[in-house]
mmCIF file of N, CA, C and O in Angstrom:
data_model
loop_
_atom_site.group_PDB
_atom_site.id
_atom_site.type_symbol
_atom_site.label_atom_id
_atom_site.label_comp_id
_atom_site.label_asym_id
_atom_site.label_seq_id
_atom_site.Cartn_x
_atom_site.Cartn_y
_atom_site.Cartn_z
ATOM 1 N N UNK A 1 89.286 84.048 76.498
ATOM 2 C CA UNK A 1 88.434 84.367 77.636
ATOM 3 C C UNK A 1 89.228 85.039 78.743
ATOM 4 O O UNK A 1 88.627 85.645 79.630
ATOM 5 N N UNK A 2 90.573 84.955 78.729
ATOM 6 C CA UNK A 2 91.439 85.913 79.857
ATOM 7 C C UNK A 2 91.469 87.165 79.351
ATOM 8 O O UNK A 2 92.236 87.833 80.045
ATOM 9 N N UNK A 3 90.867 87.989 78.221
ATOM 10 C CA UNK A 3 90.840 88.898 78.634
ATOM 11 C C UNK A 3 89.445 89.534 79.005
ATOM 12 O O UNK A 3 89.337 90.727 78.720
ATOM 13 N N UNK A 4 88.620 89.068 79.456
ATOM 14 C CA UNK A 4 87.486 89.133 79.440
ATOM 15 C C UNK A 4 87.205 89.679 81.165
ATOM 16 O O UNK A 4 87.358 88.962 82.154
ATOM 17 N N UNK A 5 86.747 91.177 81.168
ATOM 18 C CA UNK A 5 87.290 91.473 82.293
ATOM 19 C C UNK A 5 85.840 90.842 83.515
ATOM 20 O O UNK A 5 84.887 90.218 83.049
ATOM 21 N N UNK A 6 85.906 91.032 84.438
ATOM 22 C CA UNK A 6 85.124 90.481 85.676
ATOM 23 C C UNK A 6 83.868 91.568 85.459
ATOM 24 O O UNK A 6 84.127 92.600 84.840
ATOM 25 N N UNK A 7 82.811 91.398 85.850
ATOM 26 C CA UNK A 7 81.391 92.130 85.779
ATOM 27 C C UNK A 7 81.796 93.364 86.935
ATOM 28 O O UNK A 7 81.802 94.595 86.930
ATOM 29 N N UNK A 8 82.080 92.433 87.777
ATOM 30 C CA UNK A 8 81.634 92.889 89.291
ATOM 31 C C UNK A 8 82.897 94.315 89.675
ATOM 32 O O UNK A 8 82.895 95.330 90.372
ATOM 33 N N UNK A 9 83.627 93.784 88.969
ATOM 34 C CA UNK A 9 84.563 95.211 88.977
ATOM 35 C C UNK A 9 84.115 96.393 88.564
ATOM 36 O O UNK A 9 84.304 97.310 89.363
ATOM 37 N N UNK A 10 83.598 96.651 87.599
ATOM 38 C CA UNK A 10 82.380 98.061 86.865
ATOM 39 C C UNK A 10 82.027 98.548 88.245
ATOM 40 O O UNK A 10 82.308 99.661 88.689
ATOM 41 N N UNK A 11 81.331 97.517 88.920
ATOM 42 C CA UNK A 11 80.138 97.701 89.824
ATOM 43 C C UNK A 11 80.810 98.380 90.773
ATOM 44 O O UNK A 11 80.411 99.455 91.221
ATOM 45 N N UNK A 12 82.012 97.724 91.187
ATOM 46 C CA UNK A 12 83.080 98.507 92.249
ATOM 47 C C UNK A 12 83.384 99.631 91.749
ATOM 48 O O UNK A 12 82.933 100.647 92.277
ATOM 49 N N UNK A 13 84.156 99.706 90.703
ATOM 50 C CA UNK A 13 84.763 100.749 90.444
ATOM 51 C C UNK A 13 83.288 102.097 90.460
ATOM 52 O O UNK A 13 83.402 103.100 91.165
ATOM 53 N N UNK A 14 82.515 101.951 89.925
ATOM 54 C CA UNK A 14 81.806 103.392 90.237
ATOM 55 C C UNK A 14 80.885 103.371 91.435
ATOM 56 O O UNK A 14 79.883 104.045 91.672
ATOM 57 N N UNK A 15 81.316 102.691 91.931
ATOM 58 C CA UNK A 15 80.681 102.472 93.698
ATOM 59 C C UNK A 15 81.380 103.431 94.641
ATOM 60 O O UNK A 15 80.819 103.870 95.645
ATOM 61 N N UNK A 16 83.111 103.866 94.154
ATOM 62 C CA UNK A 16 83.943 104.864 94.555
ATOM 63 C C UNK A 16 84.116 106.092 93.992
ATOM 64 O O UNK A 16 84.757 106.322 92.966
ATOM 65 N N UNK A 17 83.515 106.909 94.699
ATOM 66 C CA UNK A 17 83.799 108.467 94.568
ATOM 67 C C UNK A 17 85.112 109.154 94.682
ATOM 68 O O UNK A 17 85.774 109.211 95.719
ATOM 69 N N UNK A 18 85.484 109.748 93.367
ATOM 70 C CA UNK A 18 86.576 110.238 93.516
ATOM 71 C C UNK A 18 86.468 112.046 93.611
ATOM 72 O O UNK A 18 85.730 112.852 93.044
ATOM 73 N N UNK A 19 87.407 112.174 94.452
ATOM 74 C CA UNK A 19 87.359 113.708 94.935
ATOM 75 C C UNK A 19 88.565 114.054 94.496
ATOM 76 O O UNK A 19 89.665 113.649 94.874
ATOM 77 N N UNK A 20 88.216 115.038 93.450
ATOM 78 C CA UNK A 20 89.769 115.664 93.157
ATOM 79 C C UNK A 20 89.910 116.499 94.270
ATOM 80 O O UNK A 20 89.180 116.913 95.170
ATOM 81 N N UNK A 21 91.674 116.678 93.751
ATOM 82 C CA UNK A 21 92.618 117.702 94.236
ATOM 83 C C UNK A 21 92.132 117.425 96.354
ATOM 84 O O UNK A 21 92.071 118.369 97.142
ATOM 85 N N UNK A 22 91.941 116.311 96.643
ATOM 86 C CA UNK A 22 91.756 116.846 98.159
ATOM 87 C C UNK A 22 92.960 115.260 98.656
ATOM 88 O O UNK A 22 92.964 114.168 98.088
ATOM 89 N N UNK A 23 93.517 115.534 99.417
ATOM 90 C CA UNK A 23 93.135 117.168 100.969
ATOM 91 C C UNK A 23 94.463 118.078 100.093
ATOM 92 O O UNK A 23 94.948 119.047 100.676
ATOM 93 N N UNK A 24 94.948 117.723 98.803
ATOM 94 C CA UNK A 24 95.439 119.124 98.239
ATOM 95 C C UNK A 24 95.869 119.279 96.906
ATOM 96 O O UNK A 24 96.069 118.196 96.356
ATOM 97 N N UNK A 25 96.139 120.562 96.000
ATOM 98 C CA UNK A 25 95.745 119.964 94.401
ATOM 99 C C UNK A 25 96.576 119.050 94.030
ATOM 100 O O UNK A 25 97.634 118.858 94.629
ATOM 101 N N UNK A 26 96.132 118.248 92.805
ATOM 102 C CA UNK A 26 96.623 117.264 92.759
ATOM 103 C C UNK A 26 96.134 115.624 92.770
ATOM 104 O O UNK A 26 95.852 114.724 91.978
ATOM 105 N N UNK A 27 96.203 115.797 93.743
ATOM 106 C CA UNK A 27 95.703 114.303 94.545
ATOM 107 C C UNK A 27 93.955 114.142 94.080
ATOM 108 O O UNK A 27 93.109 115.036 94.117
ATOM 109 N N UNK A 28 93.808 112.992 93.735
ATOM 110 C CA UNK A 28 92.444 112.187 93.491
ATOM 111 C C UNK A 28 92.536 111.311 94.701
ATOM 112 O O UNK A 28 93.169 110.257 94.765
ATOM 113 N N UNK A 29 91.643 112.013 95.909
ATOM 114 C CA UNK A 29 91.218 110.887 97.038
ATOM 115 C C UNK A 29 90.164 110.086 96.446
ATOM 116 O O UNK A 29 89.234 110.576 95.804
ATOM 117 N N UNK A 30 90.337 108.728 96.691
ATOM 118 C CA UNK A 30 89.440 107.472 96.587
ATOM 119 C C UNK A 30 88.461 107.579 97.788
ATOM 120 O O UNK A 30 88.846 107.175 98.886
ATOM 121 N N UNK A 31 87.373 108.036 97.660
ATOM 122 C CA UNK A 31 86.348 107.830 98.902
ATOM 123 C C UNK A 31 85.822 106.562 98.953
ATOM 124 O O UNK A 31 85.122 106.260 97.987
ATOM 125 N N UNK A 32 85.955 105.797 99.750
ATOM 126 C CA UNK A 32 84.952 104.285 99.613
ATOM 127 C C UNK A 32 84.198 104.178 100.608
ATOM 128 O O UNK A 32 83.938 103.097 101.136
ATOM 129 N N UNK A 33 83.805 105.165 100.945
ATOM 130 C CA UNK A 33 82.129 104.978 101.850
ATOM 131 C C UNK A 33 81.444 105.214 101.271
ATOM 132 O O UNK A 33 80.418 104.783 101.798
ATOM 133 N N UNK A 34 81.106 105.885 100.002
ATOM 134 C CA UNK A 34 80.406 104.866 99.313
ATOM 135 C C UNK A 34 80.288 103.766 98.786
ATOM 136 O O UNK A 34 79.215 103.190 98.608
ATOM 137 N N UNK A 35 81.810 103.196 98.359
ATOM 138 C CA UNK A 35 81.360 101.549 98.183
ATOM 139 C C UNK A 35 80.662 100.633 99.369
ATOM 140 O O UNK A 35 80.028 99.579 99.300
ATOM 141 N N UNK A 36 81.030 101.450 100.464
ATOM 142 C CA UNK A 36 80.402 100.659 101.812
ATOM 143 C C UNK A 36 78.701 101.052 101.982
ATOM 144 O O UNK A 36 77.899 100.362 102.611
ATOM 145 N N UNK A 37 78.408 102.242 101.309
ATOM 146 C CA UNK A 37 76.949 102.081 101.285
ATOM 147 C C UNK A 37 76.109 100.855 100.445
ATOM 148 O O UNK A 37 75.119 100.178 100.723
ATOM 149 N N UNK A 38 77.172 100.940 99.087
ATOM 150 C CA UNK A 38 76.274 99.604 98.158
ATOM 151 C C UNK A 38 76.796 98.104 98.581
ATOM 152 O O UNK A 38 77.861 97.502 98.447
ATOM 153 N N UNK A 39 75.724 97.850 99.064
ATOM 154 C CA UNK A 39 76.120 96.618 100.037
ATOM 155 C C UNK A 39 76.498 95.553 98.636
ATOM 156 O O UNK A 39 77.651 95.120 98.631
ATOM 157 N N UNK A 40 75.466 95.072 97.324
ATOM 158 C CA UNK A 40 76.444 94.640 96.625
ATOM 159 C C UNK A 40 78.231 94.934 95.704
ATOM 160 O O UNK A 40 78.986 94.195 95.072
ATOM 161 N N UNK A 41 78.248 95.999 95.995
ATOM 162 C CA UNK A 41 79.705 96.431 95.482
ATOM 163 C C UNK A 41 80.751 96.223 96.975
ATOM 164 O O UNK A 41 81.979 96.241 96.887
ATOM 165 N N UNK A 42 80.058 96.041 98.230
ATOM 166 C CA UNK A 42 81.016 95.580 99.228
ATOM 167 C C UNK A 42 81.017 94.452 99.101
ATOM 168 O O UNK A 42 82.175 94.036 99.093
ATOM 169 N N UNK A 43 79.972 93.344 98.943
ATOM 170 C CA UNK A 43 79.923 92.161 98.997
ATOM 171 C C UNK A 43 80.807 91.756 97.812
ATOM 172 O O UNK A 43 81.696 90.952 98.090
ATOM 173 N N UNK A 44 80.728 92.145 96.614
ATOM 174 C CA UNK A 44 81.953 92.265 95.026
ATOM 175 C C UNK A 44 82.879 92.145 95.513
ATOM 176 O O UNK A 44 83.258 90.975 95.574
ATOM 177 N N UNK A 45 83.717 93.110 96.085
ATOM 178 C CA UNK A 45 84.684 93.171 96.922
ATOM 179 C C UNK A 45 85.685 92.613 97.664
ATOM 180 O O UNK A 45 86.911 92.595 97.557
ATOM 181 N N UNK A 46 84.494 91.933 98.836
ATOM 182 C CA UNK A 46 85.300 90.831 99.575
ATOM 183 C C UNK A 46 85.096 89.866 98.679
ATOM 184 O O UNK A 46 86.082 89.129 98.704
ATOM 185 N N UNK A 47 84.198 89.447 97.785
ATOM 186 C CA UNK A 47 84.160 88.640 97.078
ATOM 187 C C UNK A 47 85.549 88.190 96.114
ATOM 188 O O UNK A 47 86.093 87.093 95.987
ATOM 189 N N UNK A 48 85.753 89.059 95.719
ATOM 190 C CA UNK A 48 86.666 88.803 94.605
ATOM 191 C C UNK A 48 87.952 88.609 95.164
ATOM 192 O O UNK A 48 88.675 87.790 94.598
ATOM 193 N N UNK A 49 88.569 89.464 96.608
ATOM 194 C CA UNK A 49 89.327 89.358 97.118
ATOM 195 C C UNK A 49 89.762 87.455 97.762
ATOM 196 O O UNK A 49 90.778 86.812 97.495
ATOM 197 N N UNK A 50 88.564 87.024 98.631
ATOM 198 C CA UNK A 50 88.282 85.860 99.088
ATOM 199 C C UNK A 50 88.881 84.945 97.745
ATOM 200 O O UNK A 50 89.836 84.170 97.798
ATOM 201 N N UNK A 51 88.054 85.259 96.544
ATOM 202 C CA UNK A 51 88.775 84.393 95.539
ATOM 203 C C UNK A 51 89.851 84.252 95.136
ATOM 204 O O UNK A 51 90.441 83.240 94.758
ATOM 205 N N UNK A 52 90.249 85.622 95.225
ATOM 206 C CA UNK A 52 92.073 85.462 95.172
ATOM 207 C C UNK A 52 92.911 85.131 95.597
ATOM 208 O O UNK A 52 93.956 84.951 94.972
ATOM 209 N N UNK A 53 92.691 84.836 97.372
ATOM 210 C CA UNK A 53 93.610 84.219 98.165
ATOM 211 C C UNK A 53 92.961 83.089 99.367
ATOM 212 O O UNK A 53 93.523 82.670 100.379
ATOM 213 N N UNK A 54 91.662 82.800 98.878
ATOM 214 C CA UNK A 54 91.284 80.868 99.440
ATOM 215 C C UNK A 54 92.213 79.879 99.161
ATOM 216 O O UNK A 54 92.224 78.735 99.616
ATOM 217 N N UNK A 55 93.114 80.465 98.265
ATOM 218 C CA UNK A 55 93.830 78.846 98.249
ATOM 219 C C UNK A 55 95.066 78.896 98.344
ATOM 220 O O UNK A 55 95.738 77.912 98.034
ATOM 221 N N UNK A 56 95.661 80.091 98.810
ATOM 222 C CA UNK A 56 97.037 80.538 99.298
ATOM 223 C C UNK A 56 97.499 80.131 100.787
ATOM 224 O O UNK A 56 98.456 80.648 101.364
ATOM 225 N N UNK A 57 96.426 78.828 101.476
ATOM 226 C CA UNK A 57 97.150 78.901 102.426
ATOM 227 C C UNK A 57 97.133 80.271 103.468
ATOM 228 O O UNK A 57 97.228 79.762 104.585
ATOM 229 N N UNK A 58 97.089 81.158 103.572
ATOM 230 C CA UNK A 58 97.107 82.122 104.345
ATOM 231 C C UNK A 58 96.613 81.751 105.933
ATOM 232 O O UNK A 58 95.674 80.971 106.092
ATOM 233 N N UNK A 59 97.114 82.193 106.770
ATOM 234 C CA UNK A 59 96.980 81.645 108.229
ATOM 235 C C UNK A 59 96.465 83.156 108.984
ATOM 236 O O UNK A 59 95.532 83.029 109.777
ATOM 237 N N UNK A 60 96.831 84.086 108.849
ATOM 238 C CA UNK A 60 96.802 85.510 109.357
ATOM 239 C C UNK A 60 96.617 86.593 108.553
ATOM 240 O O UNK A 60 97.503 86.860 107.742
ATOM 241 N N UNK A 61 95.577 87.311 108.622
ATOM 242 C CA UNK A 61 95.306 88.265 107.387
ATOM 243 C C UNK A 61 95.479 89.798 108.313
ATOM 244 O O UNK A 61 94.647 89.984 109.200
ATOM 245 N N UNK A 62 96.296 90.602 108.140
ATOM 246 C CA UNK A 62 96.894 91.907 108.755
ATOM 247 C C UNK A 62 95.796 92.927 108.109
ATOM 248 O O UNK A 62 95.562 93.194 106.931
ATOM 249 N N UNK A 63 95.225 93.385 109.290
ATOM 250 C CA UNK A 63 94.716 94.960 108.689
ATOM 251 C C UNK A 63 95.725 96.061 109.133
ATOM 252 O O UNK A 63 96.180 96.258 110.260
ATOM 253 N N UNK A 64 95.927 96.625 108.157
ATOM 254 C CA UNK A 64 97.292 98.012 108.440
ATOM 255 C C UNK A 64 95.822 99.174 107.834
ATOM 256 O O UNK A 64 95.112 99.269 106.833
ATOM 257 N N UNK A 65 96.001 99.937 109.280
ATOM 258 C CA UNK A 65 94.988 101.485 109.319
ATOM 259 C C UNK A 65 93.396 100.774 108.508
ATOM 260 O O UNK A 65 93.094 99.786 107.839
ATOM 261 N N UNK A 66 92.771 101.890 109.034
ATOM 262 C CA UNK A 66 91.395 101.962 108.611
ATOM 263 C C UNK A 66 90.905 101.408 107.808
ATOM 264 O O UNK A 66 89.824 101.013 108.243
ATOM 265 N N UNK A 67 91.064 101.076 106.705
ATOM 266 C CA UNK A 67 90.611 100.262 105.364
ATOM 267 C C UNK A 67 91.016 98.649 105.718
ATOM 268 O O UNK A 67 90.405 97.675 105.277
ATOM 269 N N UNK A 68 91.956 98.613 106.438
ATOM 270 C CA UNK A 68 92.622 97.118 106.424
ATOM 271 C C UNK A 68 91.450 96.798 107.625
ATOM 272 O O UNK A 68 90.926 95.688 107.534
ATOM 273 N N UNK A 69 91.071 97.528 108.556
ATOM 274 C CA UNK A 69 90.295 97.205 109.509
ATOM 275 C C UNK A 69 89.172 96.882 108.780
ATOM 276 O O UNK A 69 88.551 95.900 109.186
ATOM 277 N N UNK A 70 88.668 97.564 107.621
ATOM 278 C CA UNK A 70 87.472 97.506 107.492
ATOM 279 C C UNK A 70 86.818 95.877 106.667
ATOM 280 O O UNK A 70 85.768 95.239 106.739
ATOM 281 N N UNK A 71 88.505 95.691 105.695
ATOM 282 C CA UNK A 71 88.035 94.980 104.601
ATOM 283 C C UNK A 71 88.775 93.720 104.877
ATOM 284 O O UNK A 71 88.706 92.698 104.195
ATOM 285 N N UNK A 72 89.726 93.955 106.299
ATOM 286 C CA UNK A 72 90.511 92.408 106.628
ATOM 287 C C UNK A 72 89.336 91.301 106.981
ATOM 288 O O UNK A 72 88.960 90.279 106.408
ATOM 289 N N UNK A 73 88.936 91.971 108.178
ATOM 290 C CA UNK A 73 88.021 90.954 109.211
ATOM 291 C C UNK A 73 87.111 89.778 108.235
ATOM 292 O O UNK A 73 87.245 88.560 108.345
ATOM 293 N N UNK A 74 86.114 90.519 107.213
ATOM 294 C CA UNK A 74 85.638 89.326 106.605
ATOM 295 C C UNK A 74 86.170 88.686 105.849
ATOM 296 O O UNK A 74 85.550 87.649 105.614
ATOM 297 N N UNK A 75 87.327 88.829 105.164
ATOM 298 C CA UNK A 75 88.579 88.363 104.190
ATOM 299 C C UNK A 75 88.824 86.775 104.944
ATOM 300 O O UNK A 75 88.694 85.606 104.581
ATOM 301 N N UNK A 76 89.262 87.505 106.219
ATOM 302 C CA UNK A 76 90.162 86.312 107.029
ATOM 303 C C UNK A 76 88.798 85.374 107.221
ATOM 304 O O UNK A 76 88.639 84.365 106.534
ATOM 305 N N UNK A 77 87.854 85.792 108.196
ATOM 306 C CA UNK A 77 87.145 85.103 108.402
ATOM 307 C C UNK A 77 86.437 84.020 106.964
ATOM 308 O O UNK A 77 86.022 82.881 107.175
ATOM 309 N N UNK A 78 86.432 84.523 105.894
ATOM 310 C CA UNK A 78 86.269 83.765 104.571
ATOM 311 C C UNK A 78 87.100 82.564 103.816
ATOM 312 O O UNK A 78 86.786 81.847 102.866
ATOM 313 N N UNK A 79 88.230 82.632 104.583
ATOM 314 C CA UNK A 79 89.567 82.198 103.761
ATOM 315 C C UNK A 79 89.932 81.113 105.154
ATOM 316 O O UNK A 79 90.697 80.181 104.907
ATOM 317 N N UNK A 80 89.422 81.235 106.495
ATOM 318 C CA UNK A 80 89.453 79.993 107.734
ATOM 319 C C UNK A 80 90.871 80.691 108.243
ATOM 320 O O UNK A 80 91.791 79.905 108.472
ATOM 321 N N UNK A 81 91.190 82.527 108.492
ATOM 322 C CA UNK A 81 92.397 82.799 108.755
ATOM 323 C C UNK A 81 91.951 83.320 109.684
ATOM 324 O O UNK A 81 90.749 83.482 109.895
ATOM 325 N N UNK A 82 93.003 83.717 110.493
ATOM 326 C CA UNK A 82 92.802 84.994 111.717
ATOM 327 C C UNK A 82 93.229 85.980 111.823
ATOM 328 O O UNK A 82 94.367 86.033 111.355
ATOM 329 N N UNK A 83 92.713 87.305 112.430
ATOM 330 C CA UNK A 83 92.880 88.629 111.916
ATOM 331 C C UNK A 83 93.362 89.286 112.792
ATOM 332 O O UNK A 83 92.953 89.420 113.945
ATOM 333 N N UNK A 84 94.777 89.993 112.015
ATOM 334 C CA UNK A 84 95.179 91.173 113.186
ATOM 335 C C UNK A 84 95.260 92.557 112.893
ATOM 336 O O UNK A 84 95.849 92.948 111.885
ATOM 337 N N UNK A 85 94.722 93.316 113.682
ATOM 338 C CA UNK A 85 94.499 94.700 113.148
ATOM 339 C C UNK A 85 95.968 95.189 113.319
ATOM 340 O O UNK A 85 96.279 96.335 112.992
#
């Protein structure tokens, strides 16, 4: 049963639009405003994250730039931590 992968990951993973070659060739930017439109593939998300580190003890959950802002705040608040951007 460990290799039996998680549902909710599918759901994420094509919840993110990938844009080739930008901002130059090459590069596959990860867009995730659309995962932020499908409110269940955001909720997946923090979900799965929350599960991974509820029982680590964690006291302070760091958002570093834009994404950390976006996806710290309910993390911490889930896990009884406090958040610093």
């Amino acid at each position: 049963a460990g290799d039996v992968q998680d549902p909710r990951l599918e759901r994420i993973a094509s919840s993110i639009r990938v844009i080739p070659d930008f901002p130059k060739p090459g590069i596959m930017f990860q867009d995730i405003t659309t995962l932020l439109l499908d409110t269940q593939a955001f909720k997946d998300t923090i979900d799965l994250l929350v599960e991974r580190y509820k029982d680590k003890e964690i006291s302070v959950v760091a958002g570093i730039e834009a994404r950390g802002f976006i996806f710290g705040p309910p993390i911490a608040l889930a896990i009884g931590a406090k958040f610093v951007p």
